[in-house]
mmCIF file of C-alpha atoms and ligand atoms in Angstrom:
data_model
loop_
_atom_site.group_PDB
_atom_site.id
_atom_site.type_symbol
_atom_site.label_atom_id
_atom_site.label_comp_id
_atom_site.label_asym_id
_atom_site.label_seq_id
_atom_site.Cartn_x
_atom_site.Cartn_y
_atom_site.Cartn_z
ATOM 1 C CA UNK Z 269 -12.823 20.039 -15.184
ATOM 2 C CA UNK Z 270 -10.069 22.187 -13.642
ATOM 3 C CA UNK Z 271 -12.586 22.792 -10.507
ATOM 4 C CA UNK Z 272 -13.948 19.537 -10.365
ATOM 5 C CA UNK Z 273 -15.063 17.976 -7.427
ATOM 6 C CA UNK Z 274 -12.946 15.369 -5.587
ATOM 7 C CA UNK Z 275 -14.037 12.350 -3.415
ATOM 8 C CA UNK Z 276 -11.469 10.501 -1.964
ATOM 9 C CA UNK Z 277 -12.916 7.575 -0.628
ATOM 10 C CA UNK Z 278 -10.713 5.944 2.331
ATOM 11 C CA UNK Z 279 -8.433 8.448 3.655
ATOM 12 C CA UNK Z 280 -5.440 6.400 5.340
ATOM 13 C CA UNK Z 281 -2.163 6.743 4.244
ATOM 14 C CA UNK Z 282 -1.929 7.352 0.884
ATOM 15 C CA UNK Z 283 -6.215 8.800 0.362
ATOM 16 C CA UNK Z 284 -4.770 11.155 3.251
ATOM 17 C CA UNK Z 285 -1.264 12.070 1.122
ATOM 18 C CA UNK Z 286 -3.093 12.603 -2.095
ATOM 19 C CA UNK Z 287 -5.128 15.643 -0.238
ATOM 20 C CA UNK Z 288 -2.265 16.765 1.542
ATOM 21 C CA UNK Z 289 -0.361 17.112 -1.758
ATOM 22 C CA UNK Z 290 -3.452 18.280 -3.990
ATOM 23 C CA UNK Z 291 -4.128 21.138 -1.350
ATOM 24 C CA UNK Z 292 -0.113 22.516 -0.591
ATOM 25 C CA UNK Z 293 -0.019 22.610 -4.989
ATOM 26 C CA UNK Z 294 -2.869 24.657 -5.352
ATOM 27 C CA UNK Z 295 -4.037 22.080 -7.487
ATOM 28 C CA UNK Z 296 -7.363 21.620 -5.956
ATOM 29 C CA UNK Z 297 -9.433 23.827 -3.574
ATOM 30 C CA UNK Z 298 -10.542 22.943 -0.358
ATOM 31 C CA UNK Z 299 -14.260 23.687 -0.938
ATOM 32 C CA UNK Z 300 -13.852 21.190 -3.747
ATOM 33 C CA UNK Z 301 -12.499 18.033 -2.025
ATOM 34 C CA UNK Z 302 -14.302 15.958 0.331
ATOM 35 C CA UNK Z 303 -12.913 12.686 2.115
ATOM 36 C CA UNK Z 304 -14.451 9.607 3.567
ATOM 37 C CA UNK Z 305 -13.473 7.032 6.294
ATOM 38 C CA UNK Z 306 -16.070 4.719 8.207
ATOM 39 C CA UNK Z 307 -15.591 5.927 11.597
ATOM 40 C CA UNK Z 308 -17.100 9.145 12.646
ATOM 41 C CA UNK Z 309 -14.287 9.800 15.453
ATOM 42 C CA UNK Z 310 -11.560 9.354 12.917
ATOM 43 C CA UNK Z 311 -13.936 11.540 10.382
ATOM 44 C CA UNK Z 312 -13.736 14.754 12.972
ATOM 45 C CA UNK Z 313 -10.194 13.872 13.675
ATOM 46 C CA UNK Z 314 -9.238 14.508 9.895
ATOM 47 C CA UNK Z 315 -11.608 17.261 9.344
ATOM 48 C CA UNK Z 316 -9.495 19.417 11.637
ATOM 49 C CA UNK Z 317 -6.133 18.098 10.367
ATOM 50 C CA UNK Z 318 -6.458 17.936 6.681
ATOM 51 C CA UNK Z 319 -8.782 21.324 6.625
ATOM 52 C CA UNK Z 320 -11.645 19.638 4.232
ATOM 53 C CA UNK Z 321 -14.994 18.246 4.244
ATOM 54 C CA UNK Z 322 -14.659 14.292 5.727
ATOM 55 C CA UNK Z 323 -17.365 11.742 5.946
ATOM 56 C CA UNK Z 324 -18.623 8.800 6.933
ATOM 57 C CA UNK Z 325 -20.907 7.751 4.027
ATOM 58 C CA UNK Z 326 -19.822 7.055 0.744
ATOM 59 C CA UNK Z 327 -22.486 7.071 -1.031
ATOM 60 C CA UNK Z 328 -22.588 11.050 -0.412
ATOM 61 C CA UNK Z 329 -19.175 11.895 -1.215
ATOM 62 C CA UNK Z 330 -19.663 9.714 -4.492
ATOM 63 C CA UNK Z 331 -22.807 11.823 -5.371
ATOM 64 C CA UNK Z 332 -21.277 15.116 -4.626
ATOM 65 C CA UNK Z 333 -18.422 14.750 -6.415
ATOM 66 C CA UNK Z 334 -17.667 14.981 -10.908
ATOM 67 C CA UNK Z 335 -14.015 12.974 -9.946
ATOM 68 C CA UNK Z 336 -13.664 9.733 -7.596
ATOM 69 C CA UNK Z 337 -11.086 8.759 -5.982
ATOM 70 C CA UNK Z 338 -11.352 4.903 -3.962
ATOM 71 C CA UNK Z 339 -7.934 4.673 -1.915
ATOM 72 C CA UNK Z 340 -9.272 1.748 -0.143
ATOM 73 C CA UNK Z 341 -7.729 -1.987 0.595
ATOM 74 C CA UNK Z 342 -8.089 -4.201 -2.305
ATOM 75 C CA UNK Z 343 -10.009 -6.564 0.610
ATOM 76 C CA UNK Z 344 -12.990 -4.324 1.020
ATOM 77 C CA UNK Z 345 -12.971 -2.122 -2.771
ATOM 78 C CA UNK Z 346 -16.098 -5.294 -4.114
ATOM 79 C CA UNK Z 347 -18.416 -3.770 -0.945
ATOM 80 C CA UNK Z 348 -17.488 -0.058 -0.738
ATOM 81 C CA UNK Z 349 -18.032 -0.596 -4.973
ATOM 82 C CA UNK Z 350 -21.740 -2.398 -4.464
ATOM 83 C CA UNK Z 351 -22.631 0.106 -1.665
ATOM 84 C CA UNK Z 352 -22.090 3.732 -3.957
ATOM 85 C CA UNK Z 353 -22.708 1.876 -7.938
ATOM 86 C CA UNK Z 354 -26.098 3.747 -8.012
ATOM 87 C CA UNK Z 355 -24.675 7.300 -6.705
ATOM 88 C CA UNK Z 356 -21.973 6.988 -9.740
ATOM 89 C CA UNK Z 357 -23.282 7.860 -13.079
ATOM 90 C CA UNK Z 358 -22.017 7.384 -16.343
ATOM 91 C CA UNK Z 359 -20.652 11.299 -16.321
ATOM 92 C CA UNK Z 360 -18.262 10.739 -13.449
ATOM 93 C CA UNK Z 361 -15.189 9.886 -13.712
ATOM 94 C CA UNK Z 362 -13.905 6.992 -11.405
ATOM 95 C CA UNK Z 363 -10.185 6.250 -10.201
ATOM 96 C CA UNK Z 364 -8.765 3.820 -7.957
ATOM 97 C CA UNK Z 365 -5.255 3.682 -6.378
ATOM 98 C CA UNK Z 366 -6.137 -0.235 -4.809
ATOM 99 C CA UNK Z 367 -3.670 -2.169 -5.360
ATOM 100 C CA UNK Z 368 -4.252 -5.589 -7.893
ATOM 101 C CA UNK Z 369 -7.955 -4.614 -8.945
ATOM 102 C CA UNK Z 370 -8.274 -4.180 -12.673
ATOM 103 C CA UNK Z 371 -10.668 -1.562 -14.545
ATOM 104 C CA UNK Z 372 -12.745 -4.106 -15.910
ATOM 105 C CA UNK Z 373 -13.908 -5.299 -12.452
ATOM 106 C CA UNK Z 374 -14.760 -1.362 -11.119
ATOM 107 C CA UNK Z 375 -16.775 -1.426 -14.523
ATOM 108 C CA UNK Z 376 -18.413 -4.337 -13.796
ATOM 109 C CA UNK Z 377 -18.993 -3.480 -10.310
ATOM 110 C CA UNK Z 378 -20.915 0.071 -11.078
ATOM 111 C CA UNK Z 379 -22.861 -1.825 -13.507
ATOM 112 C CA UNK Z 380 -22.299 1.064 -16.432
ATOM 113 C CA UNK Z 381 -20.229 2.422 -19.323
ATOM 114 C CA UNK Z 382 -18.387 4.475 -16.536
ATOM 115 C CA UNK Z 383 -15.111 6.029 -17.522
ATOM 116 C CA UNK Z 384 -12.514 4.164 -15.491
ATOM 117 C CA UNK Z 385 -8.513 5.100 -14.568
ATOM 118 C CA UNK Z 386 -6.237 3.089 -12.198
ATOM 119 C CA UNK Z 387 -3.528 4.444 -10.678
ATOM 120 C CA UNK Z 388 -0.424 3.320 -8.513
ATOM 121 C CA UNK Z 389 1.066 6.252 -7.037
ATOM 122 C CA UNK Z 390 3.851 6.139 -4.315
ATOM 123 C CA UNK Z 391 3.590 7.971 -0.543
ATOM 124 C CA UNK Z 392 6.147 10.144 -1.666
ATOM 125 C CA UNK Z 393 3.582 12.457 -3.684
ATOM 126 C CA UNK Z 394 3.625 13.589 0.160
ATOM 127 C CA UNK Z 395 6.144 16.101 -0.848
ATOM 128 C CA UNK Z 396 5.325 16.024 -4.490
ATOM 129 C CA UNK Z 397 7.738 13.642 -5.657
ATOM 130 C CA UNK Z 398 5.698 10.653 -6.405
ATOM 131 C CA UNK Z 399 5.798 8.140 -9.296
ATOM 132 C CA UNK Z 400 2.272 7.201 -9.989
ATOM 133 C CA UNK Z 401 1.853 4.463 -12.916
ATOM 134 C CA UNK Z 402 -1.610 4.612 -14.759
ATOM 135 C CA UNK Z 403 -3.650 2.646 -17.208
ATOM 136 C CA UNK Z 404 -7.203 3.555 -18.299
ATOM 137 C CA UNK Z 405 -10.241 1.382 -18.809
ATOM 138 C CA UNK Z 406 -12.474 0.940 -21.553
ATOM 139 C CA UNK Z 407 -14.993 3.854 -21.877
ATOM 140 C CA UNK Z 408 -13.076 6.590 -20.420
ATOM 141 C CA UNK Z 409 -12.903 9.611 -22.581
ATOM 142 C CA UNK Z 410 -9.256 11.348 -23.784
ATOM 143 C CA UNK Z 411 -9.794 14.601 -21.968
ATOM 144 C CA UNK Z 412 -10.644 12.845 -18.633
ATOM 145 C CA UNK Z 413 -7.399 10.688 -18.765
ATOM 146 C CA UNK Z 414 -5.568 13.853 -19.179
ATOM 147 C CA UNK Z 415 -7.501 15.369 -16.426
ATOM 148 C CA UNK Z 416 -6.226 12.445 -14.168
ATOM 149 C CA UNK Z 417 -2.400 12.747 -15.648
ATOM 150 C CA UNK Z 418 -2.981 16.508 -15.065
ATOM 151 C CA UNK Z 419 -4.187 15.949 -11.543
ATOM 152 C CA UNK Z 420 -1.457 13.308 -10.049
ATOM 153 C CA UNK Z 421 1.186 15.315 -12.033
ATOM 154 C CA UNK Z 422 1.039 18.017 -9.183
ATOM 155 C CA UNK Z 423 2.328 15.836 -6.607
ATOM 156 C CA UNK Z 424 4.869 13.709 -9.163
ATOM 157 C CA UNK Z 425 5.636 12.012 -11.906
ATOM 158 C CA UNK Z 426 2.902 9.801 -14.478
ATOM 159 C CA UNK Z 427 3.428 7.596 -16.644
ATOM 160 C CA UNK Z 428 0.957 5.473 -18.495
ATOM 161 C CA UNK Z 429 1.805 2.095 -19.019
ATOM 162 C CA UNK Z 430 -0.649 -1.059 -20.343
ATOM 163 C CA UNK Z 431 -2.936 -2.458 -17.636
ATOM 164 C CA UNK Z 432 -0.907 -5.860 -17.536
ATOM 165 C CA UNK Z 433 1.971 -3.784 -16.211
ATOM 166 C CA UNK Z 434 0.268 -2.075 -13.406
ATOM 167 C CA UNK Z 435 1.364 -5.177 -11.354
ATOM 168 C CA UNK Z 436 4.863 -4.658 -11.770
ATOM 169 C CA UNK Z 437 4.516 -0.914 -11.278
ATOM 170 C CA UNK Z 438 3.411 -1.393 -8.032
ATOM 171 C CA UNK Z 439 6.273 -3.599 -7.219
ATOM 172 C CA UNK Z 440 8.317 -1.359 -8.382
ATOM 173 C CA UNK Z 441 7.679 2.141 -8.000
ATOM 174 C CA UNK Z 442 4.325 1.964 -5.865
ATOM 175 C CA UNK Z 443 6.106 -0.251 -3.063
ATOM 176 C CA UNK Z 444 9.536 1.774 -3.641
ATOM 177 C CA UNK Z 445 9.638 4.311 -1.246
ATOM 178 C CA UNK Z 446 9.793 1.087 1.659
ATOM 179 C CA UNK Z 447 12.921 0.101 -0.051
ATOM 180 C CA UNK Z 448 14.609 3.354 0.325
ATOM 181 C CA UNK Z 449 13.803 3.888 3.484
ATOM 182 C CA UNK Z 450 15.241 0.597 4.466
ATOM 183 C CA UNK Z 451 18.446 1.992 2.448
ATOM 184 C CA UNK Z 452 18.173 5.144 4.515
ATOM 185 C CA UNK Z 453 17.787 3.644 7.982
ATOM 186 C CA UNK Z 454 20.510 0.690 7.156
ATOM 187 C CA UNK Z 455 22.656 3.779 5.825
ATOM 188 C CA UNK Z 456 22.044 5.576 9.516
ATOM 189 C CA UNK Z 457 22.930 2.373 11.116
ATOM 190 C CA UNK Z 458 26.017 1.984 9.816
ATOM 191 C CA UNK Z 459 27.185 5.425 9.981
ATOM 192 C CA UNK Z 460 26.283 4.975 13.818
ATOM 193 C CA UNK Z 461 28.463 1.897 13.797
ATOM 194 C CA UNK Z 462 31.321 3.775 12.403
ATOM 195 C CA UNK Z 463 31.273 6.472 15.348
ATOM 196 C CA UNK Z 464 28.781 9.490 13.698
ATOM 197 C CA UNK Z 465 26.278 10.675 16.144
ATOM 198 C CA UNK Z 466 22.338 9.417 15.109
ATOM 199 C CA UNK Z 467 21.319 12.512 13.965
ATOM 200 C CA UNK Z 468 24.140 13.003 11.716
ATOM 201 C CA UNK Z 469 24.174 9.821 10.386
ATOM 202 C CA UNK Z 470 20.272 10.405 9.486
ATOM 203 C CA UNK Z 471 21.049 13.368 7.784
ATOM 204 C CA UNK Z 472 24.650 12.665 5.462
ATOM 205 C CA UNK Z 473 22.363 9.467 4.598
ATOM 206 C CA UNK Z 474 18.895 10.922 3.586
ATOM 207 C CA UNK Z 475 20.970 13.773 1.856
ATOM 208 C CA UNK Z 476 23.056 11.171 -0.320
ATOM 209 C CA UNK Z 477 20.197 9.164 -0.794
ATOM 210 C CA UNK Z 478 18.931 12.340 -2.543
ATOM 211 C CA UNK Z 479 21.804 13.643 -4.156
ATOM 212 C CA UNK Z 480 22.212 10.491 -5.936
ATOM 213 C CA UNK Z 481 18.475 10.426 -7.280
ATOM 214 C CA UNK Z 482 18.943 13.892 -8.735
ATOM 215 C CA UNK Z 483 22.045 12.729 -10.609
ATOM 216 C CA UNK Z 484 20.363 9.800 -12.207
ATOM 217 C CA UNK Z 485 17.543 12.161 -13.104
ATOM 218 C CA UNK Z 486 19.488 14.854 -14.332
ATOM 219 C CA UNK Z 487 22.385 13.105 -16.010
ATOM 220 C CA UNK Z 488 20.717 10.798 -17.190
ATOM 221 C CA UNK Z 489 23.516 8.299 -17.380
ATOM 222 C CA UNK Z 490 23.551 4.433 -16.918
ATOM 223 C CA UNK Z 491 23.604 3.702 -13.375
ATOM 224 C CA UNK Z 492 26.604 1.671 -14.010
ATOM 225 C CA UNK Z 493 28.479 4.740 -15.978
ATOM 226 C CA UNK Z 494 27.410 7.126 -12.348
ATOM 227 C CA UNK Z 495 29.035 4.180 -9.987
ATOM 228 C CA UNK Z 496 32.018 4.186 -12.041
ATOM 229 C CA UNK Z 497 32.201 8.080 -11.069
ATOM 230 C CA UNK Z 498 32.762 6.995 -7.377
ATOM 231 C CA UNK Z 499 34.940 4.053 -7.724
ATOM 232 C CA UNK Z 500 39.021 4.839 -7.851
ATOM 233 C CA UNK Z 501 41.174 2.301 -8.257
ATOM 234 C CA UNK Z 502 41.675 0.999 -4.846
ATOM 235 C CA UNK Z 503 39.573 3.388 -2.955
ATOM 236 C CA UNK Z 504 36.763 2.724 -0.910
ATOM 237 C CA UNK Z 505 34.027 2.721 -2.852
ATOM 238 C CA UNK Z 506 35.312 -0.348 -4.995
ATOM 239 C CA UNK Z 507 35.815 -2.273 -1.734
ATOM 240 C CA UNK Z 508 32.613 -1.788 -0.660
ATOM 241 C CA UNK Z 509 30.770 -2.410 -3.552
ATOM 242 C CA UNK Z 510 32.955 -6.228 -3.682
ATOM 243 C CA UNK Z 511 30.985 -6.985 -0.346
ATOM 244 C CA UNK Z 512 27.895 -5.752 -1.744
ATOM 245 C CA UNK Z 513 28.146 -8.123 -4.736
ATOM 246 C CA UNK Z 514 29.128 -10.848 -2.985
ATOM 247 C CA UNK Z 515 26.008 -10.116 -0.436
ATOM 248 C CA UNK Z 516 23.528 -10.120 -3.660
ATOM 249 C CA UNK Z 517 22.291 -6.476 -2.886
ATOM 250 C CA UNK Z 518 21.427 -6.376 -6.000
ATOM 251 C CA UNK Z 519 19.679 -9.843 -6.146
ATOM 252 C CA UNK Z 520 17.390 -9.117 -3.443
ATOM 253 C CA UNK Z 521 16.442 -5.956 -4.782
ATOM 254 C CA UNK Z 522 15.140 -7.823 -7.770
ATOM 255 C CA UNK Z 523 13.675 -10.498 -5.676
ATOM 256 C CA UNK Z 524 12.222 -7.811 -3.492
ATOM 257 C CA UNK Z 525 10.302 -6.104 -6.182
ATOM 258 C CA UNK Z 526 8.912 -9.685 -8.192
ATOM 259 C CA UNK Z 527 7.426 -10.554 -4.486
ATOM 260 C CA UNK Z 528 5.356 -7.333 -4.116
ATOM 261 C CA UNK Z 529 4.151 -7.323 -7.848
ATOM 262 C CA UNK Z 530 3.367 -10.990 -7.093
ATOM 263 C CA UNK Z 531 1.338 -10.018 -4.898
ATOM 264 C CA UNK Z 532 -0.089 -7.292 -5.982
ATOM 265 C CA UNK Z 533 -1.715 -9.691 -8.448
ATOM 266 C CA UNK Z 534 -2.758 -12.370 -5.528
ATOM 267 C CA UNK Z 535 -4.903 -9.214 -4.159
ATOM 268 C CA UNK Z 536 -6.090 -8.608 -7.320
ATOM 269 C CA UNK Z 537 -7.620 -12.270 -7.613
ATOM 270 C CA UNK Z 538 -8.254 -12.621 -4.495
ATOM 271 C CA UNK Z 539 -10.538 -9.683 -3.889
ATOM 272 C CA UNK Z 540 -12.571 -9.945 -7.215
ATOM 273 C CA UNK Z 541 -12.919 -13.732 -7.496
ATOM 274 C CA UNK Z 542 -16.438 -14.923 -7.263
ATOM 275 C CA UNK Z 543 -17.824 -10.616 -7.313
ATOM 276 C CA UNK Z 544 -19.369 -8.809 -10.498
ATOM 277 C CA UNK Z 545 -17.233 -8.799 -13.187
HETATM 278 N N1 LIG F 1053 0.226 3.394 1.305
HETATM 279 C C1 LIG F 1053 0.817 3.509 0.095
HETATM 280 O O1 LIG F 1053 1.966 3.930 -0.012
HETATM 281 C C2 LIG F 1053 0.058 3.181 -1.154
HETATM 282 C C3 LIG F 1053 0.585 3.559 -2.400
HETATM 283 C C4 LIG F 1053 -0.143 3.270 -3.542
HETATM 284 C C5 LIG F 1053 -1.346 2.594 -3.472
HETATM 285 N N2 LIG F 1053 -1.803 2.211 -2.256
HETATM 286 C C6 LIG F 1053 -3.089 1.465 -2.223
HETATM 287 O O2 LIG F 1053 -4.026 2.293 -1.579
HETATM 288 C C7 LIG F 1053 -4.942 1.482 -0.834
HETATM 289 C C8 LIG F 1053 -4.970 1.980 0.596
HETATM 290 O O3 LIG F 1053 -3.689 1.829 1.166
HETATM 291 P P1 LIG F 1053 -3.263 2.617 2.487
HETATM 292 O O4 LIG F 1053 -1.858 2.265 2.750
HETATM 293 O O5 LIG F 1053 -3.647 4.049 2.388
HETATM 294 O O6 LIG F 1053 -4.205 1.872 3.533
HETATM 295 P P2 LIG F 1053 -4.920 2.464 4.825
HETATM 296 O O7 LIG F 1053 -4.047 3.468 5.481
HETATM 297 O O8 LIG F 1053 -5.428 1.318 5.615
HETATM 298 O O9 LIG F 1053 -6.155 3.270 4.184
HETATM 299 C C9 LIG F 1053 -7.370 2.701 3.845
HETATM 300 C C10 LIG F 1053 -8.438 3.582 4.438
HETATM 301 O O10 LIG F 1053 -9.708 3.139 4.007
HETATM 302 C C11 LIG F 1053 -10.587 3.251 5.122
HETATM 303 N N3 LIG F 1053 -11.729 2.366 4.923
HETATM 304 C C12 LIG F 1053 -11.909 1.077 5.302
HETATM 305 N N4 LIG F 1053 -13.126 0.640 4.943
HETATM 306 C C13 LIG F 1053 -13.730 1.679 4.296
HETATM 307 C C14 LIG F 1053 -14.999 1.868 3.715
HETATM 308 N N5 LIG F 1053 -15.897 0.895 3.690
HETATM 309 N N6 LIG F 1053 -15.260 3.075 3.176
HETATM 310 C C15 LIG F 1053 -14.368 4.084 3.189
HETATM 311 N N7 LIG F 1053 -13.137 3.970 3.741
HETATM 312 C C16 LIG F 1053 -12.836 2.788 4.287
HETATM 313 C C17 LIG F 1053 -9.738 2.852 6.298
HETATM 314 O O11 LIG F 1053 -10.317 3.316 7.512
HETATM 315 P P3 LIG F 1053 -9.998 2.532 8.896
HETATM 316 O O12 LIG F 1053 -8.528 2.629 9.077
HETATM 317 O O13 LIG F 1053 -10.769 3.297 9.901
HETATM 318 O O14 LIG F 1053 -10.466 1.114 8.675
HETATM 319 C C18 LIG F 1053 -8.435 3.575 5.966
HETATM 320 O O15 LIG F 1053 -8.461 4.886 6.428
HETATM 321 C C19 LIG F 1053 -4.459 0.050 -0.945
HETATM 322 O O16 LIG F 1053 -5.214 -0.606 -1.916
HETATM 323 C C20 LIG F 1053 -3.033 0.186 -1.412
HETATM 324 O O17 LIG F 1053 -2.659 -0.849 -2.253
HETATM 325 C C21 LIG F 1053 -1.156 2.495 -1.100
#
């Protein structure tokens, strides 16, 4: 399984990323992935960028390859599923990144005892830092969920969670990176607003942004325990922090993260209401 095939099927932002990061690991060869988007401009484009084999047709990426990868919008993942079902057979393996559609609808959309993984991953397995939640469907076989684990652990963390939670991951961690880099661009802001030049500003706020992230990791303290690190008596911190309570920062961070897993699970009915289930 090591040198398994790929087929990434849809390969915008995140279909794109997932090569990207597969490829600068090492983790998969470029002889053995192949990508597909509809249009046959876009196709060329992407062959010369990304270095790999890029399509137009599904249904032949889906044949050629052991592993499948759909990284498509939740609105069109019912048709691109009807169009390849009889290309995918029961010794694939099939995995899906869309947001809000469960396993049991890709089953019942191939029409077979197909072995099944969903996946929410983040764009930051760009630079192989992602956070990718996962959840596996009913026939799929040990060793090909730990082929998948094995797979999106090159380009980030995994963690396998139950398929009712895959929601909330993607509220969460799968949406995450757009509320950092609202932190980081508010952060720039400001420090332009207190006199630093743009580009330092950028780079003193993607840098902290960073610095703290590797402390939570590493420490692995309560959040609370780190911000009492960088509040003195007094100081600045603490003074800031008063206007950030009394702004709700927090609150809207919360409220921020039940809206996308909300919706997350609109898609999800949404785009499998009324198909094969
Ligand atoms: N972006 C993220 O950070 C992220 C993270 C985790 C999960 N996801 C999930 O990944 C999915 C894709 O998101 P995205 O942000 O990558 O969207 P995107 O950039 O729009 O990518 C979707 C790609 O699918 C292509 N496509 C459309 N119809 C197709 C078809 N029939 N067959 C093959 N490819 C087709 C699109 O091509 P055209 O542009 O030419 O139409 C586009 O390149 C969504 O379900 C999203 O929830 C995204």
């Amino acid at each position: 399984m090591q040198e398994a095939r790929v087929a990434i099927i849809g390969a915008g932002h995140i279909g794109s990323a997932l090569v990207r990061g597969f490829l600068e690991t090492g983790r998969c060869k470029r002889e053995h992935l192949m990508a597909t988007i509809p249009s046959e401009e876009k196709a060329q484009q992407l062959r010369e960028e990304l270095g790999i084999q890029v399509e137009s047709d599904n249904r032949k990426a889906c044949g050629w390859a052991r592993v499948i990868v759909f990284c498509v919008k939740p609105q069109v993942m019912a048709s691109v599923l009807q169009e390849v079902a009889d290309t995918v057979s029961e010794d694939k393996l099939v995995t899906s990144v869309v947001a809000g559609i469960p396993t049991q609808f890709i089953e019942g959309c191939l029409g077979k005892q197909v072995g099944v993984v969903r996946l929410m991953p983040n764009i930051a397995v760009l630079s192989r830092q992602g956070a990718t939640g996962m959840c596996r469907g009913r026939f799929v076989r040990d060793e090909d969920v730990e082929y998948v684990r094995n797979l999106f652990s090159s380009v980030g963390m995994v963690m396998e969670v139950s398929e009712d939670l895959m929601d909330a991951v993607t509220g969460l961690s799968g949406t995450g990176p757009m509320y950092i880099f609202q932190v980081i661009e508010g952060l720039s802001d400001a420090g332009v607003k207190v006199g630093l030049s743009r580009e330092k500003a950028y780079a003193l706020a993607v840098q902290t942004v960073l610095g703290a992230a590797l402390m939570a990791r590493d420490l692995g303290e309560h959040p609370g325990q780190l911000k009492d690190l960088v509040t003195s008596p007094a100081g600045t911190a603490i003074s800031a922090l008063h206007l950030m309570e009394r702004s709700g920062f927090r609150a809207i961070l919360m409220d921020a993260v039940e809206e996308a897993a909300r919706r997350s699970a609109e898609l999800g009915k949404l785009h499998t209401l009324g198909s094969s289930d």
